[in-house]
XYZ file of C-alpha atoms in Angstrom:
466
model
C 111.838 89.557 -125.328
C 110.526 92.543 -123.068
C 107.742 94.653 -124.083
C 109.083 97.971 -124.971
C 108.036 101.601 -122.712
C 106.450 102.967 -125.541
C 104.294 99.592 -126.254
C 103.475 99.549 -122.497
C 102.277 102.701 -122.568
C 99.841 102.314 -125.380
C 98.333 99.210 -123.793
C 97.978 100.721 -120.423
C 95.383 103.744 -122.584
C 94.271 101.116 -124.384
C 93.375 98.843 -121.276
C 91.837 102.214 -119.663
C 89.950 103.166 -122.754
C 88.702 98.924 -122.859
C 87.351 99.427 -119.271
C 85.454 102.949 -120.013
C 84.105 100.994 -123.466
C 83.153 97.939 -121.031
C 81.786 99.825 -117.840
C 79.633 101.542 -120.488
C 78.296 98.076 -122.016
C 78.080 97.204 -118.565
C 75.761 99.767 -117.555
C 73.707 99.230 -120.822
C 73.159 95.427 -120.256
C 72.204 95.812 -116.540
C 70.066 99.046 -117.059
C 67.742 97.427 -119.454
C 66.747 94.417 -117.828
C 65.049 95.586 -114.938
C 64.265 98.977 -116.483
C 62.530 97.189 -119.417
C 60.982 94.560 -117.102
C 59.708 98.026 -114.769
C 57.651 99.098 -117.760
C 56.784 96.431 -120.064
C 54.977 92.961 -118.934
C 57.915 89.466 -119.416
C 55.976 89.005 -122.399
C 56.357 91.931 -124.137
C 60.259 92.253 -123.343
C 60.838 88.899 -123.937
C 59.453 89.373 -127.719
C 61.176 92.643 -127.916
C 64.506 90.802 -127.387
C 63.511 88.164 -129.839
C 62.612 90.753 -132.527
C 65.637 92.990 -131.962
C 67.947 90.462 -132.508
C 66.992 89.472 -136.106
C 68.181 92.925 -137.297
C 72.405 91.908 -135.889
C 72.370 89.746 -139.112
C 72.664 92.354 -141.157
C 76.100 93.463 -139.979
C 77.086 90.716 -141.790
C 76.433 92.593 -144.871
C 79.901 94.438 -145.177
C 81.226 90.829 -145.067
C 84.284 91.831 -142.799
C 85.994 94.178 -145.068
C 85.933 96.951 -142.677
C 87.877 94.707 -139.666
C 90.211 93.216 -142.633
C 91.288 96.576 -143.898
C 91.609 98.121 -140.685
C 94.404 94.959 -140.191
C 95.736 95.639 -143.343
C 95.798 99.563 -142.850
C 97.795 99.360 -139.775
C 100.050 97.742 -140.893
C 101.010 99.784 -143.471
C 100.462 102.635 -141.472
C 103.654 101.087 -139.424
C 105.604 100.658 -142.338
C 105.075 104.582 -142.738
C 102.988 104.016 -145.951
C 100.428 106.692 -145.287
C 99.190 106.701 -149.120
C 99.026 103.235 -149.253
C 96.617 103.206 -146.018
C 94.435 105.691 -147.436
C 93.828 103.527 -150.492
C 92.722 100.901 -148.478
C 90.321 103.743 -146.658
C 88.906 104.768 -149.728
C 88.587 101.293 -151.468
C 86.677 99.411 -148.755
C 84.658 102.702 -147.736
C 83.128 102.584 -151.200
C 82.679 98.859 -151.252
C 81.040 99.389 -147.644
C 78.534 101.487 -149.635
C 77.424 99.606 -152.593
C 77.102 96.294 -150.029
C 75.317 98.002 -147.815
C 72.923 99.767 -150.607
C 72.317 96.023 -152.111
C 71.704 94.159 -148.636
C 69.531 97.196 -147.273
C 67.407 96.443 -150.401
C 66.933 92.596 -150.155
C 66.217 93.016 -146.456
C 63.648 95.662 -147.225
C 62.051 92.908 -149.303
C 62.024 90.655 -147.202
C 60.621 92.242 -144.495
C 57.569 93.175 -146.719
C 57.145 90.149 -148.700
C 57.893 87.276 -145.438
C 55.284 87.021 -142.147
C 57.803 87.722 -139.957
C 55.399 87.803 -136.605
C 54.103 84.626 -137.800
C 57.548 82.840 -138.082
C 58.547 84.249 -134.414
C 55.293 83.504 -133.484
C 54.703 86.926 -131.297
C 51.907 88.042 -129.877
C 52.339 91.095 -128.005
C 53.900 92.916 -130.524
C 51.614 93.076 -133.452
C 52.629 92.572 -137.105
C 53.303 95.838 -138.723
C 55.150 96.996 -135.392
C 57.090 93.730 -135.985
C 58.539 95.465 -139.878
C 59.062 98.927 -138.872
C 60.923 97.990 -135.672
C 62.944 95.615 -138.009
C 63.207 98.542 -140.745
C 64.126 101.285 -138.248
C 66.773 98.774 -136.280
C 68.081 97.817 -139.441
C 68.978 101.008 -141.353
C 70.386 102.118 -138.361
C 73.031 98.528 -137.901
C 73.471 99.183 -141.553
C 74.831 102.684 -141.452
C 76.974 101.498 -138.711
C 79.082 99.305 -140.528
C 80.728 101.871 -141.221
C 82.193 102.389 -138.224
C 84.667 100.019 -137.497
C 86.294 101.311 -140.578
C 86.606 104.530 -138.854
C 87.341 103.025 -135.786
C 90.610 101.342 -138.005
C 91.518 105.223 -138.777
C 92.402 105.737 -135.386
C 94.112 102.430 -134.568
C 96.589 103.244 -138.251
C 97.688 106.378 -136.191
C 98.414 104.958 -132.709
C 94.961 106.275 -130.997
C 92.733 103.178 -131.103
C 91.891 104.133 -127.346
C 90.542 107.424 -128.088
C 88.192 105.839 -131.698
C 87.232 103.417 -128.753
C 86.062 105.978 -126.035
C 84.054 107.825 -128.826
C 82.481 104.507 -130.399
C 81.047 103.437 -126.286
C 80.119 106.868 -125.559
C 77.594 107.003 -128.899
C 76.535 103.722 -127.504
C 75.322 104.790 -124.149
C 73.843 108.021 -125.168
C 72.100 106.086 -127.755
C 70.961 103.355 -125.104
C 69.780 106.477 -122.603
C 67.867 107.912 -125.613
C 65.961 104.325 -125.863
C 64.969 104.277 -122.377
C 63.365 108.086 -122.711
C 60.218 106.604 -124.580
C 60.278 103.512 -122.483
C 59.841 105.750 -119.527
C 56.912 107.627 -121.109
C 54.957 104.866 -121.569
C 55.404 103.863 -125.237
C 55.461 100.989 -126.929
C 58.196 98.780 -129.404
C 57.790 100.700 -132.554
C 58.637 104.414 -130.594
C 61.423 102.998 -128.990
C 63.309 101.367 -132.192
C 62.753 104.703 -133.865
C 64.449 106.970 -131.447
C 67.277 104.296 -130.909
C 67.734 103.676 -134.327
C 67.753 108.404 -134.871
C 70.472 108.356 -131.972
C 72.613 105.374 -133.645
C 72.614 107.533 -136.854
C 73.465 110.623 -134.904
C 76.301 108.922 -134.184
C 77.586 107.295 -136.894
C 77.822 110.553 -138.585
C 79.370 112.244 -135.926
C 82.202 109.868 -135.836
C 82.425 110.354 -139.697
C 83.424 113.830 -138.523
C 85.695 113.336 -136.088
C 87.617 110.971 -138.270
C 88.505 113.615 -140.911
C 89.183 116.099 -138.007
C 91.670 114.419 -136.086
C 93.552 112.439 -139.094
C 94.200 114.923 -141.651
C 95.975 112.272 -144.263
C 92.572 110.674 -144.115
C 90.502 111.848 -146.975
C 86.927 110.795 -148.322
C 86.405 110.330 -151.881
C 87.377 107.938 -154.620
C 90.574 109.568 -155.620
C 92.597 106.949 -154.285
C 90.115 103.396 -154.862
C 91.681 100.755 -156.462
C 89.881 97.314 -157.437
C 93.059 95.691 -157.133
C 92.977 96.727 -153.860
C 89.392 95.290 -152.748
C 90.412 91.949 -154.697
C 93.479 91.531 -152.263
C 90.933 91.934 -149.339
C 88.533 89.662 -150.483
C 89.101 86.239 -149.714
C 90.304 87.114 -145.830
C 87.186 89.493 -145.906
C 84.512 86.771 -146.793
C 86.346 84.578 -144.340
C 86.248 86.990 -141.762
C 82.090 86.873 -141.989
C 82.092 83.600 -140.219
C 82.656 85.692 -136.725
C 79.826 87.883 -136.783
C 77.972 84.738 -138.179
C 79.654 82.516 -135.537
C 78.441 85.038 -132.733
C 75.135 85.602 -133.859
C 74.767 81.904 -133.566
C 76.414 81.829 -130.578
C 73.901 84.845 -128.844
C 71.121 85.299 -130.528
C 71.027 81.615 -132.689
C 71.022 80.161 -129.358
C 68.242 82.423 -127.519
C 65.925 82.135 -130.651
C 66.378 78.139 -129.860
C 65.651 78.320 -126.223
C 62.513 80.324 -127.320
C 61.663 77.726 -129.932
C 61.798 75.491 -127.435
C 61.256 76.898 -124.311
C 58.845 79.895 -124.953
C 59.838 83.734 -124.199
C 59.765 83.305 -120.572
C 62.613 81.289 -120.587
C 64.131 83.190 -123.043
C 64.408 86.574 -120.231
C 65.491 83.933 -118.150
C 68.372 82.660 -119.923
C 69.029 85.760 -121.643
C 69.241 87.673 -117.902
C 71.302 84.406 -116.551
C 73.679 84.590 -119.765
C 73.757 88.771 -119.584
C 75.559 88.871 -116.049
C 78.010 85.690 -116.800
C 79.201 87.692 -119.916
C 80.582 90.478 -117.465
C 83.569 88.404 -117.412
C 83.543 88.179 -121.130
C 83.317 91.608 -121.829
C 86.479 91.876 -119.583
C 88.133 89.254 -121.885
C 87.206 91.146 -125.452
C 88.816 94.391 -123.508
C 91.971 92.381 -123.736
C 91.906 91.366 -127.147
C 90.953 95.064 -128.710
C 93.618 95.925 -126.564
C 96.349 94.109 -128.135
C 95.069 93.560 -131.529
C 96.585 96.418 -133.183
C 99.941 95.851 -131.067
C 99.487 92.456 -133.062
C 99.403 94.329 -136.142
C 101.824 96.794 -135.573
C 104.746 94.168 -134.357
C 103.870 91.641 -137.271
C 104.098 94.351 -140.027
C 107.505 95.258 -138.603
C 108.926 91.651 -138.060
C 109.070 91.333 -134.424
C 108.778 87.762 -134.001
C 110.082 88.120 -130.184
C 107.367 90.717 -129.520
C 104.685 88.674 -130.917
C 105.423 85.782 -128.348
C 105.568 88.107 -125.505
C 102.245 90.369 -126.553
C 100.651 86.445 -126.923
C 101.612 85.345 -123.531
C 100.821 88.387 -121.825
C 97.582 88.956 -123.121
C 96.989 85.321 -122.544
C 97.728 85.996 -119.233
C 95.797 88.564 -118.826
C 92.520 87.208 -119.773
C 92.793 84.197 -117.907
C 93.677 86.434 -114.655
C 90.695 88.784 -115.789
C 88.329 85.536 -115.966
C 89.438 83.951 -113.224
C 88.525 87.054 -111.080
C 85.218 88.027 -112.348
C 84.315 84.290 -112.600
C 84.759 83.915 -108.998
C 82.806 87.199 -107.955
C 79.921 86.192 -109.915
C 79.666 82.669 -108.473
C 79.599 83.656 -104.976
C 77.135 87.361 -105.965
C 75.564 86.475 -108.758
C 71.816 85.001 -107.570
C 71.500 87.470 -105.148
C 72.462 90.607 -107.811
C 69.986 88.694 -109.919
C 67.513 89.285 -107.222
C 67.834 92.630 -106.368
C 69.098 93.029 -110.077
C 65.118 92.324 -111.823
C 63.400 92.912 -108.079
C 62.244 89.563 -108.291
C 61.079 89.239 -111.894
C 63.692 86.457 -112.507
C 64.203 83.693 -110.340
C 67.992 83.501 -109.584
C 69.780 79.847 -110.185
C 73.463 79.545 -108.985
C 73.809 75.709 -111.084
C 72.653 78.206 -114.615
C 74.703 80.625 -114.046
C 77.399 78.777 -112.841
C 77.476 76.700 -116.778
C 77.570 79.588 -118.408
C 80.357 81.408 -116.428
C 82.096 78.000 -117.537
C 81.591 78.907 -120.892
C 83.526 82.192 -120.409
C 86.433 80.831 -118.310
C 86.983 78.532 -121.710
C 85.737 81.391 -124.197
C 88.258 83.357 -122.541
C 91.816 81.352 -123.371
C 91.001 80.480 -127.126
C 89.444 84.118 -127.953
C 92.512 85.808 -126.979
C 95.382 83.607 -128.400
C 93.463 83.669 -131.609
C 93.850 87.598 -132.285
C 97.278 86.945 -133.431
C 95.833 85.433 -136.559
C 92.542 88.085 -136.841
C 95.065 90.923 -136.347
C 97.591 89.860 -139.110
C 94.657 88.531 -141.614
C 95.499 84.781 -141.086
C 92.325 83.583 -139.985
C 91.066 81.968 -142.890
C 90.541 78.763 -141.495
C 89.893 79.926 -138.050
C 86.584 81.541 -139.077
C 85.718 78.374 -140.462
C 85.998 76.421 -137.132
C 84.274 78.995 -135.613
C 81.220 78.818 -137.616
C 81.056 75.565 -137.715
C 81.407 75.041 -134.102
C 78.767 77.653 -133.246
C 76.416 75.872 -135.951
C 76.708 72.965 -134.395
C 76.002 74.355 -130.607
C 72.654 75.713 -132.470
C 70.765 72.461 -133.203
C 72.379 71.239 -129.487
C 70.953 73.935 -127.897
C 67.491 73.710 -129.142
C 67.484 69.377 -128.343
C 68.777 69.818 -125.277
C 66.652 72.722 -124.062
C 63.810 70.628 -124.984
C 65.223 67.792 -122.580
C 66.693 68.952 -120.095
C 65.614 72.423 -120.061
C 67.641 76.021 -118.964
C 70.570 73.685 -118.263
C 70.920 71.723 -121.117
C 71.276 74.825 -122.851
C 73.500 76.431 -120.572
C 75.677 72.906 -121.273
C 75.397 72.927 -124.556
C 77.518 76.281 -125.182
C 80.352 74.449 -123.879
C 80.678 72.599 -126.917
C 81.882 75.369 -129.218
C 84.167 76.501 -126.436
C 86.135 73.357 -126.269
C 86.637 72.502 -129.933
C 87.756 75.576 -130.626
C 90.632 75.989 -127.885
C 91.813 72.408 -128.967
C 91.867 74.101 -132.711
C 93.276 77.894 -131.847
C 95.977 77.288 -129.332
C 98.237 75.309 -131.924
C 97.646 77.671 -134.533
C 98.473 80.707 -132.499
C 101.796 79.163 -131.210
C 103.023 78.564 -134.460
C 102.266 82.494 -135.585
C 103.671 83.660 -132.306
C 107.179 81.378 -133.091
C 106.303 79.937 -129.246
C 105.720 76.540 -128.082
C 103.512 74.752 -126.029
C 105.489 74.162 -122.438
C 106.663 77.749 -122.425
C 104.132 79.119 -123.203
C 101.766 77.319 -120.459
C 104.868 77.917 -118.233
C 104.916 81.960 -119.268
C 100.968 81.987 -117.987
C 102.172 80.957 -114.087
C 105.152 83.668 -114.785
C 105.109 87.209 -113.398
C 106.152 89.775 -115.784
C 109.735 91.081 -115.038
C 108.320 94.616 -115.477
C 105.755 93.597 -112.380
C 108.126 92.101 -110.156
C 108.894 93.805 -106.453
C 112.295 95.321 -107.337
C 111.468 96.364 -110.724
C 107.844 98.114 -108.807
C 110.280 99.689 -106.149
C 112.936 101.439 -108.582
C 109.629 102.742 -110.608
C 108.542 103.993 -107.149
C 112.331 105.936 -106.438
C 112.101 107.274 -109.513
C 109.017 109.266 -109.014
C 109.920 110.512 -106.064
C 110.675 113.973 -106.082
C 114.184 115.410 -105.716
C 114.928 116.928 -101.807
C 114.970 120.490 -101.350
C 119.213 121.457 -100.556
């Protein structure tokens, strides 16, 4: 089955939204590197990173309800059940809340009670800078979570490009206001606070904007239901093992290399690993892409758009990868180079592993969003967590071992067990099987072949004078 005009024309704003989102998180991951690096001695920014990334466990606290309703509230947004989609709104906003109140509480606690700069064993960055970087960092990720809840506002109405733009716009201003007290010559603590004011900023303007632009969408409790919240709750908790799973995966893994390594090699690996995931980010624009297409098609039955959306998003990842990949291989030491003026030694073999990783990150991400989109992904986040787990304690003996590269190698672990888990899985979902579909992948869409390009092209040509 074809993809339809209208469904064409949603991905295309949808794919040019993904690459404003990802030229923006482009921008943010190579501006701070050798920004950071201008200012601040290795030692300091490789702490800094070490410290930062603790507080990205807390977005585990709204224990995926937001991404599991936003499934759920497309989908009844396509089977026109506006009311229905607004209880889901108001149910899992509230529930957002009161998880977020309790977690915000316990990691207060913690962060008093436990000797956190002891346990990371940091140096430049003294204790008590340590907790309110952690506090401010925190509060901020914690308000936040409420955002991809608003984000699934827009994608219910059709205008998940738009809820994207404004979500990687608050991101970069945010990022630019970071860098101002960087600049000025202050330290850690300044900079988490005025990051952490401008991530705030944001999250209520997008609270805003959300009740502007959708006008059935309506805060309050007048439509909550518990009933509601218990049908979310098992693929909820399930869906936790992602953020879990990538945590692992990023900053799991670059808390191991420091363990074993030291922060020098964690700025190493973590510059090495930052331009590799350019490729990656180009895969994820794919999947938010089609994800709510995934939704939308599923709620309505479509069995034969399913298979196409899967093989053409398939598709386009691989293509995506494939591209970048290349590019990277053959630029990538020397942008290194020029990239931290020298502060990083550049190493083609590194970064070659871990563009590896994305080239096999890339197939098995995308094929699973049919079940993530339509709430079957139970047992995928499972998988995931467990494969990721698993990579952790690699990482850390074979860093020790073999250094940079037997961490680089060990990320390909998770990577292949989970393609030979997702691809089945996905087929089944997407009513396809396995020769057609790897024969769809080497298959140029009708809508992109010559003739089809050419009558598009007489079409738009305008009419002759008489």
């Amino acid at each position: 089955m074809s993809i339809d005009s209208g469904t064409r024309r949603r991905l295309m704003l949808g794919f040019l939204s993904g690459w404003v989102s990802k030229l923006g998180t482009s921008i943010i991951q190579f501006v701070q590197v050798p920004f950071f690096l201008h200012f601040w001695p290795e030692t300091l920014f490789g702490e800094w990173l070490i410290v930062t990334s603790i507080p990205t466990y807390l977005s585990f606290s709204n224990i995926g309800f937001g991404n599991v309703a936003g499934n759920k509230m497309n989908m009844l947004a396509a089977q026109d059940d506006r009311e229905g989609a607004l209880r889901v709104f108001q149910s899992t906003w509230w529930l957002i809340v009161g998880l977020l109140a309790i977690s915000g509480s316990v990691g207060a606690a913690l962060i008093y009670l436990l000797p956190v700069s002891e346990k990371l064993r940091l140096h430049a960055i003294s204790p008590a800078d340590t907790r309110w970087i952690l506090v401010y960092l925190g509060f901020s990720i914690l308000l936040g979570q409420l955002e991809t809840l608003l984000q699934s506002a827009y994608r219910a109405v059709g205008r998940y490009p738009y809820g994207s733009f404004v979500k990687s716009s608050i991101s970069l201003v945010s990022f630019a206001c970071m860098l101002i007290p960087v600049g000025l010559g202050y330290g850690p603590r300044a900079t988490a606070l005025v990051y952490a004011a401008a991530n705030v900023a944001g999250t209520i303007l997008l609270i805003v904007l959300v009740r502007r632009d959708i006008p059935w969408i309506r805060y309050g409790w007048s439509h909550a239901s518990m009933d509601e919240v218990r049908s979310l709750v098992v693929p909820a908790i399930a869906f936790m093992g992602f953020p879990i799973g990538i945590s692992l995966n990023l900053t799991g893994t670059l808390l191991a290399v420091g363990y074993a390594l030291g922060p020098t090699a964690v700025v190493v690996f973590s510059t090495a690993r930052t331009v590799s995931r350019v490729a990656l980010q180009m895969v994820q624009m794919v999947n938010s892409t089609f994800e709510p297409e995934f939704s939308k098609s599923f709620a309505q039955g479509n069995a034969g758009l399913i298979r196409s959306l899967h093989r053409r998003a398939c598709q386009s990842a691989l293509l995506l990868a494939a591209v970048v990949v290349a590019g990277m291989i053959a630029l990538g030491p020397w942008f290194l180079t020029h990239w931290t003026s020298g502060h990083v030694p550049p190493s083609r073999p590194l970064l070659s592993l871990l563009l590896l990783v994305v080239v096999l990150f890339s197939l098995w991400s995308t094929s699973s969003t049919v079940m993530t989109a339509t709430n079957n992904h139970q047992k995928l986040a499972g998988v995931y967590l467990a494969a990721t787990g698993v990579t952790v304690g690699i990482t850390w003996l074979a860093a020790q071992h073999y250094g940079l590269y037997g961490a680089a190698a060990s990320l390909l672990i998770s990577e292949l067990l989970m393609n030979l888990y997702v691809l089945p899985e996905s087929l089944k979902l997407a009513h396809d099987t396995l020769p057609e579909f790897l024969r769809s992948l080497l298959t140029v869409p009708p809508a992109l072949h010559p003739q089809a390009l050419l009558r598009r092209l007489r079409r738009s040509k305008p009419a002759l004078e008489s």
